[in-house]
Amino acid sequence: MRMYDLIYKKRNGAELSKGEINFIISGFTKGEIPDYQMAAFLMTVYFRSMTARESTDLTMAMVDSGERVNLSKIKGFKVDKHSTGGVGDTTSLVLGPIVAACGGKVAKMTGRGLGHTGGTIDKLESIPGFTCSLSKEKFVENVNSIGLALMGQTAKLAPADKVIYSLRDVTATVDSIPLIAGSIMSKKLAAGSDGIVLDVKTGSGAFMEKYEDALKLAKAMVDIGEGAGKKMVAFITSMEEPLGFAIGNSIEVKEAIDTLSGVGPADLTDLCVELGSNMLLISGLVKTVEEGKKKLKEIITSKKGLEKLKQMAKAQGGNPDAIDNPSLLPQCKKLVEIKSEKSGYVEKINALEVGISSLILGAGRTKKEDIVNPSVGIYLKKKIGDKIEKGEPLAIFHTDGDEKKFNEAKNKFLNAYTIGAKKVKPPKFFYARVTKDKVEEY
Ligand code: URA
Ligand code: CA
């Protein structure tokens, strides 16, 4: 087989065989296919797309490029969740505990933040002592004993994705549906759970700005997962504004604690209950989504989910007292109110720009080597649809006292808000639920 012929074939619109896709993925991962040929191939996929069969074969070839996590020693149905990434997305910190408190088994591989989206590891590491560097044995033991563990994703999972993603990033081929689906699903399949609930974001802060594209991506990922024998449900939800109020690390842990105590933001709470009830459903722990929601609301009221977060924190080296007393979490140097320059109603919030403002304050990384400051971030006081008077705070910045960073972040943040004279309705949040045989639109 020659790479030239495969690029030519795909360029002309023909379907590649499983053997041909394996040749490309394994050849490139081993360094036998040069970047220029792979770049040309990725661009043909961008324009020609892939059939469902090709997408599945691409994903499985990427899974086979590395190790699979062996979760067979964990008793019961292992369930995972994945979000395509958003700003202030605190869901993982809430979902794991509430699902585990209902008897679910959550063995989660997770990552650090890069760019405008935060990472679950960075957020949890703001709990003093907390680590995601667990041995495989300890990880399995913790899931068996408390129902929940989080571990940093190793480089051994789907290594093909790492090298392909780096090339996509510099060749304008990131936003191709089969390539995104393959990238996400290869890592999820290699991570070994039996079922996965996906949260595909759409809107200004998301990869897939348009609903139609988000739907195509959701369907592609559900089909790939089901084809690999997993139980799949995908949601399409809005990222027209950041999720909840907190964007940062320790302030998102505090927001998770609030949500687990029943006093969290409504959008975050509703999303966690919706995704969580579907995790319970595919785990076979409830018979209907409604039953799952009822159970999760009870878990929040009784604070059994909060108790789970505490158990997990302790089992991973964290100080469990910080869950009862969030003032033990890293505190910023200085709180500053960001006041509105005009009166009216919040019409739009550019989530991406808010994410970048938080990154500038020090909550995220622009390069892999950067160190995040756990204490800084942005706490929103106004969301879309809210009324605001000139001089009233739009947000509170949690800062490290650096004036230059503060001014840059503040300008960006103020530009992210559109304030108009007319009353506006909060944006639609849930768009659709996708399973292997149907799409329910809301
Ligand atoms: N997230 C991923 O992991 N891969 C993509 O290609 C896009 C988003
Ligand atoms: Ca949040």
Short mmCIF file of C-alpha atoms and ligand atoms in Angstrom, two decimals:
data_model
loop_
_atom_site.label_atom_id
_atom_site.label_comp_id
_atom_site.label_asym_id
_atom_site.label_seq_id
_atom_site.Cartn_x
_atom_site.Cartn_y
_atom_site.Cartn_z
CA MET A 1 0.00 0.00 0.00
CA ARG A 2 1.18 3.53 -0.74
CA MET A 3 0.06 6.64 1.14
CA TYR A 4 -0.04 8.57 -2.16
CA ASP A 5 -2.72 6.21 -3.56
CA LEU A 6 -4.86 6.49 -0.42
CA ILE A 7 -4.77 10.30 -0.46
CA TYR A 8 -5.68 10.18 -4.17
CA LYS A 9 -8.54 7.74 -3.56
CA LYS A 10 -10.06 9.77 -0.72
CA ARG A 11 -9.54 13.03 -2.62
CA ASN A 12 -11.64 11.62 -5.46
CA GLY A 13 -14.45 10.72 -3.09
CA ALA A 14 -14.06 6.95 -2.73
CA GLU A 15 -14.52 5.11 0.56
CA LEU A 16 -11.40 3.73 2.26
CA SER A 17 -11.34 0.17 3.58
CA LYS A 18 -10.59 -0.76 7.19
CA GLY A 19 -7.18 -2.06 6.12
CA GLU A 20 -6.36 1.21 4.37
CA ILE A 21 -7.38 3.30 7.40
CA ASN A 22 -5.30 1.07 9.69
CA PHE A 23 -2.33 1.53 7.38
CA ILE A 24 -2.61 5.33 7.59
CA ILE A 25 -3.09 5.57 11.37
CA SER A 26 -0.49 3.03 12.34
CA GLY A 27 1.99 4.29 9.73
CA PHE A 28 1.68 7.88 10.91
CA THR A 29 1.88 7.00 14.62
CA LYS A 30 5.07 5.00 14.01
CA GLY A 31 6.59 7.89 12.07
CA GLU A 32 6.61 6.00 8.75
CA ILE A 33 4.24 8.44 7.03
CA PRO A 34 5.56 12.01 6.85
CA ASP A 35 3.64 15.03 8.13
CA TYR A 36 3.10 16.47 4.62
CA GLN A 37 1.25 13.37 3.44
CA MET A 38 -0.80 13.12 6.63
CA ALA A 39 -1.63 16.83 6.39
CA ALA A 40 -2.90 16.31 2.82
CA PHE A 41 -4.93 13.32 3.97
CA LEU A 42 -6.51 15.28 6.88
CA MET A 43 -7.50 18.02 4.46
CA THR A 44 -9.19 15.52 2.12
CA VAL A 45 -11.14 14.21 5.14
CA TYR A 46 -12.08 17.78 6.01
CA PHE A 47 -13.60 18.29 2.54
CA ARG A 48 -14.86 14.78 1.74
CA SER A 49 -15.85 13.77 5.30
CA MET A 50 -16.19 10.07 6.14
CA THR A 51 -18.95 7.46 6.09
CA ALA A 52 -20.11 6.06 9.45
CA ARG A 53 -18.11 2.90 8.73
CA GLU A 54 -14.94 4.83 7.95
CA SER A 55 -15.36 6.93 11.13
CA THR A 56 -15.68 3.80 13.25
CA ASP A 57 -12.63 2.22 11.60
CA LEU A 58 -10.65 5.45 12.10
CA THR A 59 -11.60 5.55 15.80
CA MET A 60 -10.74 1.89 16.40
CA ALA A 61 -7.39 2.28 14.61
CA MET A 62 -6.63 5.16 17.00
CA VAL A 63 -7.69 3.07 20.03
CA ASP A 64 -5.39 0.27 18.82
CA SER A 65 -2.45 2.68 18.60
CA GLY A 66 -2.07 2.43 22.39
CA GLU A 67 -3.18 0.74 25.60
CA ARG A 68 -6.68 0.17 26.87
CA VAL A 69 -7.40 0.70 30.55
CA ASN A 70 -8.43 -2.56 32.13
CA LEU A 71 -11.39 -1.94 34.43
CA SER A 72 -12.44 -5.59 34.66
CA LYS A 73 -11.66 -5.70 38.39
CA ILE A 74 -14.32 -3.07 39.04
CA LYS A 75 -17.63 -4.67 39.92
CA GLY A 76 -20.71 -3.44 38.08
CA PHE A 77 -21.37 -1.20 35.08
CA LYS A 78 -18.70 1.47 34.63
CA VAL A 79 -20.07 4.78 33.45
CA ASP A 80 -18.27 7.83 32.11
CA LYS A 81 -19.21 11.31 30.96
CA HIS A 82 -17.57 13.63 28.48
CA SER A 83 -18.15 17.22 27.58
CA THR A 84 -16.83 18.70 24.34
CA GLY A 85 -15.58 21.58 26.43
CA GLY A 86 -16.93 24.82 27.65
CA VAL A 87 -16.26 27.78 29.87
CA GLY A 88 -16.80 27.36 33.60
CA ASP A 89 -18.00 23.80 33.02
CA THR A 90 -18.12 22.55 36.60
CA THR A 91 -20.26 19.45 35.82
CA SER A 92 -17.64 16.70 36.34
CA LEU A 93 -17.04 17.86 39.93
CA VAL A 94 -20.75 17.45 40.70
CA LEU A 95 -21.74 14.51 38.49
CA GLY A 96 -19.18 11.99 39.74
CA PRO A 97 -20.24 12.39 43.38
CA ILE A 98 -24.03 12.35 42.81
CA VAL A 99 -23.89 9.33 40.47
CA ALA A 100 -21.56 7.44 42.83
CA ALA A 101 -23.88 8.26 45.75
CA CYS A 102 -26.67 6.43 43.83
CA GLY A 103 -24.50 3.31 43.38
CA GLY A 104 -22.94 4.21 40.03
CA LYS A 105 -19.32 3.28 39.24
CA VAL A 106 -17.43 6.26 37.87
CA ALA A 107 -13.85 5.49 36.78
CA LYS A 108 -12.84 8.70 35.11
CA MET A 109 -9.75 9.58 33.09
CA THR A 110 -9.44 13.29 32.88
CA GLY A 111 -7.19 16.10 31.71
CA ARG A 112 -5.71 19.47 32.47
CA GLY A 113 -6.95 22.68 30.94
CA LEU A 114 -5.46 24.25 27.85
CA GLY A 115 -6.54 27.53 26.31
CA HIS A 116 -9.89 28.99 27.31
CA THR A 117 -11.38 25.77 28.74
CA GLY A 118 -10.44 24.60 32.20
CA GLY A 119 -9.46 21.07 33.17
CA THR A 120 -10.99 18.94 35.89
CA ILE A 121 -7.55 17.97 37.27
CA ASP A 122 -6.53 21.61 37.73
CA LYS A 123 -9.80 22.36 39.50
CA LEU A 124 -9.58 19.38 41.88
CA GLU A 125 -5.91 20.03 42.63
CA SER A 126 -6.96 23.28 44.28
CA ILE A 127 -8.15 21.07 47.17
CA PRO A 128 -4.99 21.06 49.33
CA GLY A 129 -3.11 17.78 48.88
CA PHE A 130 -5.37 16.38 46.15
CA THR A 131 -3.68 14.34 43.41
CA CYS A 132 -4.86 12.64 40.23
CA SER A 133 -1.60 10.65 40.00
CA LEU A 134 -2.97 7.33 41.23
CA SER A 135 -1.57 3.90 40.46
CA LYS A 136 -3.90 1.72 38.38
CA GLU A 137 -4.40 -0.52 41.43
CA LYS A 138 -5.34 2.36 43.71
CA PHE A 139 -7.68 3.77 41.05
CA VAL A 140 -9.55 0.44 40.77
CA GLU A 141 -9.60 0.02 44.56
CA ASN A 142 -11.10 3.50 45.07
CA VAL A 143 -13.85 2.95 42.47
CA ASN A 144 -14.74 -0.36 44.14
CA SER A 145 -14.83 1.12 47.63
CA ILE A 146 -16.36 4.58 47.08
CA GLY A 147 -17.76 4.40 43.55
CA LEU A 148 -15.60 7.19 42.19
CA ALA A 149 -12.02 8.00 41.23
CA LEU A 150 -10.34 10.43 38.87
CA MET A 151 -7.02 9.77 37.25
CA GLY A 152 -4.85 11.80 34.88
CA GLN A 153 -5.01 10.52 31.33
CA THR A 154 -1.74 8.84 30.42
CA ALA A 155 0.11 9.34 27.14
CA LYS A 156 -0.41 5.63 26.50
CA LEU A 157 -4.11 6.11 25.70
CA ALA A 158 -4.69 6.61 21.97
CA PRO A 159 -1.21 8.05 21.21
CA ALA A 160 -2.31 8.42 17.56
CA ASP A 161 -4.70 11.15 18.68
CA LYS A 162 -1.90 13.19 20.21
CA VAL A 163 0.20 13.28 17.05
CA ILE A 164 -2.76 13.73 14.71
CA TYR A 165 -4.23 16.49 16.87
CA SER A 166 -0.96 18.45 16.82
CA LEU A 167 -0.96 18.32 13.03
CA ARG A 168 -4.68 19.23 12.78
CA ASP A 169 -4.05 22.19 15.04
CA VAL A 170 -1.59 23.75 12.55
CA THR A 171 -3.31 22.73 9.29
CA ALA A 172 -6.83 24.13 9.86
CA THR A 173 -8.33 20.65 10.11
CA VAL A 174 -9.57 20.63 13.70
CA ASP A 175 -13.22 21.31 12.96
CA SER A 176 -13.99 18.21 10.91
CA ILE A 177 -16.77 16.06 12.38
CA PRO A 178 -15.22 12.60 11.73
CA LEU A 179 -11.85 13.83 13.04
CA ILE A 180 -13.32 15.32 16.23
CA ALA A 181 -15.53 12.25 16.78
CA GLY A 182 -12.54 9.93 16.28
CA SER A 183 -10.34 12.00 18.56
CA ILE A 184 -12.82 12.12 21.45
CA MET A 185 -14.17 8.59 21.11
CA SER A 186 -10.77 6.90 20.75
CA LYS A 187 -9.75 8.29 24.16
CA LYS A 188 -13.10 7.41 25.72
CA LEU A 189 -13.11 3.85 24.34
CA ALA A 190 -9.52 3.27 25.45
CA ALA A 191 -10.50 4.45 28.95
CA GLY A 192 -12.59 1.30 29.31
CA SER A 193 -16.05 2.27 30.64
CA ASP A 194 -19.19 0.34 29.60
CA GLY A 195 -21.32 3.38 28.93
CA ILE A 196 -20.75 7.05 28.15
CA VAL A 197 -22.99 10.11 28.42
CA LEU A 198 -21.82 12.91 26.14
CA ASP A 199 -22.52 16.61 26.51
CA VAL A 200 -21.98 18.22 23.11
CA LYS A 201 -21.89 21.99 23.41
CA THR A 202 -23.21 24.43 20.86
CA GLY A 203 -23.05 28.23 20.79
CA SER A 204 -20.50 31.02 20.97
CA GLY A 205 -18.26 29.27 23.51
CA ALA A 206 -18.25 25.87 21.75
CA PHE A 207 -16.30 24.05 19.03
CA MET A 208 -19.52 23.50 17.11
CA GLU A 209 -21.16 26.92 17.05
CA LYS A 210 -24.16 25.78 14.99
CA TYR A 211 -26.76 23.35 16.36
CA GLU A 212 -26.86 21.34 13.11
CA ASP A 213 -23.12 20.62 13.34
CA ALA A 214 -23.34 19.72 17.03
CA LEU A 215 -26.14 17.28 16.16
CA LYS A 216 -24.04 15.65 13.42
CA LEU A 217 -21.12 15.31 15.85
CA ALA A 218 -23.37 13.86 18.57
CA LYS A 219 -24.83 11.29 16.17
CA ALA A 220 -21.38 10.31 14.88
CA MET A 221 -20.06 9.74 18.43
CA VAL A 222 -23.16 7.78 19.53
CA ASP A 223 -22.83 5.52 16.46
CA ILE A 224 -19.11 4.93 17.03
CA GLY A 225 -19.67 4.07 20.72
CA GLU A 226 -22.64 1.78 20.08
CA GLY A 227 -20.66 0.10 17.28
CA ALA A 228 -17.95 -0.64 19.85
CA GLY A 229 -20.54 -2.24 22.17
CA LYS A 230 -20.98 0.70 24.58
CA LYS A 231 -24.24 2.18 25.84
CA MET A 232 -24.40 5.78 24.63
CA VAL A 233 -26.55 8.88 25.20
CA ALA A 234 -25.61 12.34 23.94
CA PHE A 235 -27.05 15.71 24.87
CA ILE A 236 -26.72 18.90 22.94
CA THR A 237 -26.65 21.86 25.31
CA SER A 238 -25.98 25.55 25.08
CA MET A 239 -22.63 27.25 25.56
CA GLU A 240 -23.99 30.72 24.71
CA GLU A 241 -22.76 31.88 28.12
CA PRO A 242 -20.50 30.30 30.75
CA LEU A 243 -22.04 27.51 32.84
CA GLY A 244 -22.96 28.52 36.39
CA PHE A 245 -21.33 31.61 37.86
CA ALA A 246 -17.76 30.54 38.64
CA ILE A 247 -14.93 30.27 36.10
CA GLY A 248 -11.59 29.29 37.63
CA ASN A 249 -10.23 26.51 39.80
CA SER A 250 -10.86 26.82 43.55
CA ILE A 251 -13.93 28.97 42.86
CA GLU A 252 -15.35 26.18 40.69
CA VAL A 253 -14.71 23.68 43.49
CA LYS A 254 -16.65 26.03 45.77
CA GLU A 255 -19.42 26.18 43.15
CA ALA A 256 -19.51 22.36 43.03
CA ILE A 257 -19.80 22.29 46.84
CA ASP A 258 -22.71 24.77 46.64
CA THR A 259 -24.40 22.69 43.94
CA LEU A 260 -23.96 19.48 45.94
CA SER A 261 -25.52 21.33 48.89
CA GLY A 262 -28.59 22.34 46.86
CA VAL A 263 -27.70 26.02 46.56
CA GLY A 264 -25.85 25.98 43.24
CA PRO A 265 -26.71 27.85 40.02
CA ALA A 266 -29.86 26.58 38.27
CA ASP A 267 -28.26 25.85 34.87
CA LEU A 268 -25.45 23.80 36.39
CA THR A 269 -27.83 21.93 38.73
CA ASP A 270 -30.31 21.12 35.93
CA LEU A 271 -27.52 19.92 33.62
CA CYS A 272 -26.03 17.67 36.31
CA VAL A 273 -29.43 16.17 37.12
CA GLU A 274 -30.16 15.55 33.42
CA LEU A 275 -26.77 14.01 32.56
CA GLY A 276 -26.64 12.13 35.86
CA SER A 277 -30.07 10.54 35.45
CA ASN A 278 -28.99 9.24 32.04
CA MET A 279 -25.79 7.84 33.57
CA LEU A 280 -27.97 5.98 36.12
CA LEU A 281 -30.30 4.82 33.33
CA ILE A 282 -27.60 3.24 31.16
CA SER A 283 -26.02 1.76 34.31
CA GLY A 284 -29.32 -0.06 34.92
CA LEU A 285 -29.72 1.62 38.34
CA VAL A 286 -33.05 3.26 37.45
CA LYS A 287 -35.80 2.33 34.98
CA THR A 288 -36.62 5.79 33.66
CA VAL A 289 -34.97 9.20 33.34
CA GLU A 290 -37.68 10.61 35.65
CA GLU A 291 -36.84 8.09 38.37
CA GLY A 292 -33.16 9.02 38.01
CA LYS A 293 -33.87 12.73 38.36
CA LYS A 294 -35.98 12.16 41.48
CA LYS A 295 -33.21 10.07 43.02
CA LEU A 296 -30.52 12.65 42.23
CA LYS A 297 -32.56 15.51 43.67
CA GLU A 298 -32.90 13.49 46.91
CA ILE A 299 -29.13 12.89 46.91
CA ILE A 300 -28.57 16.64 46.66
CA THR A 301 -31.11 17.44 49.41
CA SER A 302 -29.64 14.83 51.76
CA LYS A 303 -26.08 16.01 50.89
CA LYS A 304 -25.03 12.41 50.17
CA GLY A 305 -23.30 13.65 47.01
CA LEU A 306 -21.33 16.18 49.04
CA GLU A 307 -20.29 13.34 51.36
CA LYS A 308 -19.03 11.42 48.27
CA LEU A 309 -16.93 14.38 47.15
CA LYS A 310 -15.40 14.44 50.61
CA GLN A 311 -14.67 10.70 50.50
CA MET A 312 -13.09 11.03 47.07
CA ALA A 313 -11.00 14.04 48.11
CA LYS A 314 -9.71 12.12 51.13
CA ALA A 315 -9.02 8.94 49.12
CA GLN A 316 -6.90 10.99 46.67
CA GLY A 317 -4.82 12.76 49.30
CA GLY A 318 -6.92 15.92 49.63
CA ASN A 319 -7.91 17.65 52.83
CA PRO A 320 -11.58 16.64 53.33
CA ASP A 321 -12.10 19.56 55.76
CA ALA A 322 -11.85 21.93 52.77
CA ILE A 323 -15.18 20.51 51.53
CA ASP A 324 -16.97 21.47 54.78
CA ASN A 325 -15.05 24.68 55.08
CA PRO A 326 -14.24 26.13 51.61
CA SER A 327 -12.24 28.97 53.21
CA LEU A 328 -9.48 26.32 53.43
CA LEU A 329 -9.32 26.33 49.60
CA PRO A 330 -6.72 28.69 48.07
CA GLN A 331 -7.94 32.29 48.45
CA CYS A 332 -7.00 35.07 46.04
CA LYS A 333 -5.10 38.23 47.03
CA LYS A 334 -7.72 40.72 45.99
CA LEU A 335 -11.42 40.75 45.04
CA VAL A 336 -12.43 43.45 42.56
CA GLU A 337 -15.94 44.31 41.36
CA ILE A 338 -16.25 44.81 37.61
CA LYS A 339 -18.93 47.45 37.20
CA SER A 340 -21.23 47.82 34.23
CA GLU A 341 -20.63 50.93 32.12
CA LYS A 342 -24.28 51.05 31.09
CA SER A 343 -27.83 50.25 32.19
CA GLY A 344 -30.09 47.77 30.41
CA TYR A 345 -30.44 44.03 29.95
CA VAL A 346 -27.67 41.51 29.32
CA GLU A 347 -28.28 40.44 25.71
CA LYS A 348 -25.22 38.31 25.00
CA ILE A 349 -22.12 37.03 26.77
CA ASN A 350 -19.29 35.77 24.60
CA ALA A 351 -18.30 32.69 26.61
CA LEU A 352 -15.01 32.26 24.76
CA GLU A 353 -13.90 35.81 25.66
CA VAL A 354 -14.89 35.30 29.31
CA GLY A 355 -12.82 32.10 29.32
CA ILE A 356 -9.84 34.02 27.93
CA SER A 357 -10.29 36.77 30.57
CA SER A 358 -10.06 34.15 33.30
CA LEU A 359 -6.99 32.66 31.59
CA ILE A 360 -5.33 36.10 31.60
CA LEU A 361 -5.97 36.40 35.35
CA GLY A 362 -3.90 33.21 35.70
CA ALA A 363 -6.57 30.49 35.96
CA GLY A 364 -5.42 28.65 32.83
CA ARG A 365 -2.52 27.90 30.51
CA THR A 366 -1.53 29.19 27.12
CA LYS A 367 1.38 26.71 26.98
CA LYS A 368 1.53 23.21 28.45
CA GLU A 369 4.35 24.28 30.82
CA ASP A 370 2.42 27.18 32.39
CA ILE A 371 1.46 26.86 36.04
CA VAL A 372 -2.13 27.70 36.92
CA ASN A 373 -2.99 29.84 39.89
CA PRO A 374 -5.71 27.90 41.76
CA SER A 375 -7.12 30.96 43.54
CA VAL A 376 -7.92 33.32 40.66
CA GLY A 377 -10.91 33.48 38.34
CA ILE A 378 -14.19 35.20 37.58
CA TYR A 379 -17.47 35.03 39.47
CA LEU A 380 -20.35 36.27 37.33
CA LYS A 381 -23.08 38.35 38.94
CA LYS A 382 -25.15 38.80 35.77
CA LYS A 383 -26.14 36.35 33.05
CA ILE A 384 -28.17 36.64 29.84
CA GLY A 385 -31.62 38.15 30.50
CA ASP A 386 -30.62 39.89 33.75
CA LYS A 387 -31.33 43.57 34.31
CA ILE A 388 -28.34 45.75 35.18
CA GLU A 389 -27.89 49.36 36.29
CA LYS A 390 -24.83 51.40 35.39
CA GLY A 391 -22.27 50.98 38.20
CA GLU A 392 -23.72 47.66 39.37
CA PRO A 393 -21.24 44.74 39.30
CA LEU A 394 -21.33 42.38 36.30
CA ALA A 395 -18.79 40.15 38.00
CA ILE A 396 -16.25 39.83 40.76
CA PHE A 397 -12.67 39.17 39.71
CA HIS A 398 -10.57 36.98 41.99
CA THR A 399 -7.07 38.33 41.28
CA ASP A 400 -3.44 37.91 42.31
CA GLY A 401 -3.00 41.70 42.54
CA ASP A 402 -1.12 42.09 39.22
CA GLU A 403 -2.44 45.35 37.69
CA LYS A 404 -1.34 44.67 34.12
CA LYS A 405 -3.07 41.27 33.91
CA PHE A 406 -6.11 42.73 35.67
CA ASN A 407 -6.53 45.59 33.20
CA GLU A 408 -6.14 43.33 30.19
CA ALA A 409 -8.65 40.82 31.57
CA LYS A 410 -11.09 43.56 32.55
CA ASN A 411 -11.13 45.10 29.04
CA LYS A 412 -11.66 41.75 27.43
CA PHE A 413 -14.38 40.87 29.92
CA LEU A 414 -16.33 44.11 29.43
CA ASN A 415 -16.20 43.59 25.65
CA ALA A 416 -17.62 40.09 26.09
CA TYR A 417 -20.90 41.55 27.40
CA THR A 418 -23.56 43.04 25.12
CA ILE A 419 -26.00 45.19 27.08
CA GLY A 420 -29.12 46.42 25.29
CA ALA A 421 -32.23 48.41 26.13
CA LYS A 422 -34.75 45.67 25.42
CA LYS A 423 -35.76 42.92 27.81
CA VAL A 424 -34.41 39.53 26.61
CA LYS A 425 -35.26 35.96 27.50
CA PRO A 426 -32.51 33.67 28.81
CA PRO A 427 -31.24 31.44 25.96
CA LYS A 428 -32.53 27.94 25.33
CA PHE A 429 -30.33 25.49 27.24
CA PHE A 430 -31.28 21.90 26.29
CA TYR A 431 -31.44 21.34 22.54
CA ALA A 432 -31.63 17.59 22.04
CA ARG A 433 -31.08 14.10 23.43
CA VAL A 434 -29.55 11.63 21.00
CA THR A 435 -29.57 7.83 21.32
CA LYS A 436 -28.78 5.16 18.73
CA ASP A 437 -32.30 5.10 17.35
CA LYS A 438 -33.66 8.54 17.96
CA VAL A 439 -33.16 12.27 18.31
CA GLU A 440 -35.53 13.99 20.75
CA GLU A 441 -35.46 17.72 20.21
CA TYR A 442 -36.56 20.06 23.00
N1 URA B 1 -11.63 17.54 21.78
C1 URA B 1 -10.83 16.50 21.46
O1 URA B 1 -10.40 15.75 22.32
N2 URA B 1 -10.51 16.33 20.16
C2 URA B 1 -10.97 17.13 19.18
O2 URA B 1 -10.66 16.90 18.02
C3 URA B 1 -11.80 18.20 19.53
C4 URA B 1 -12.12 18.38 20.85
CA CA B 2 -19.07 27.19 36.56
#
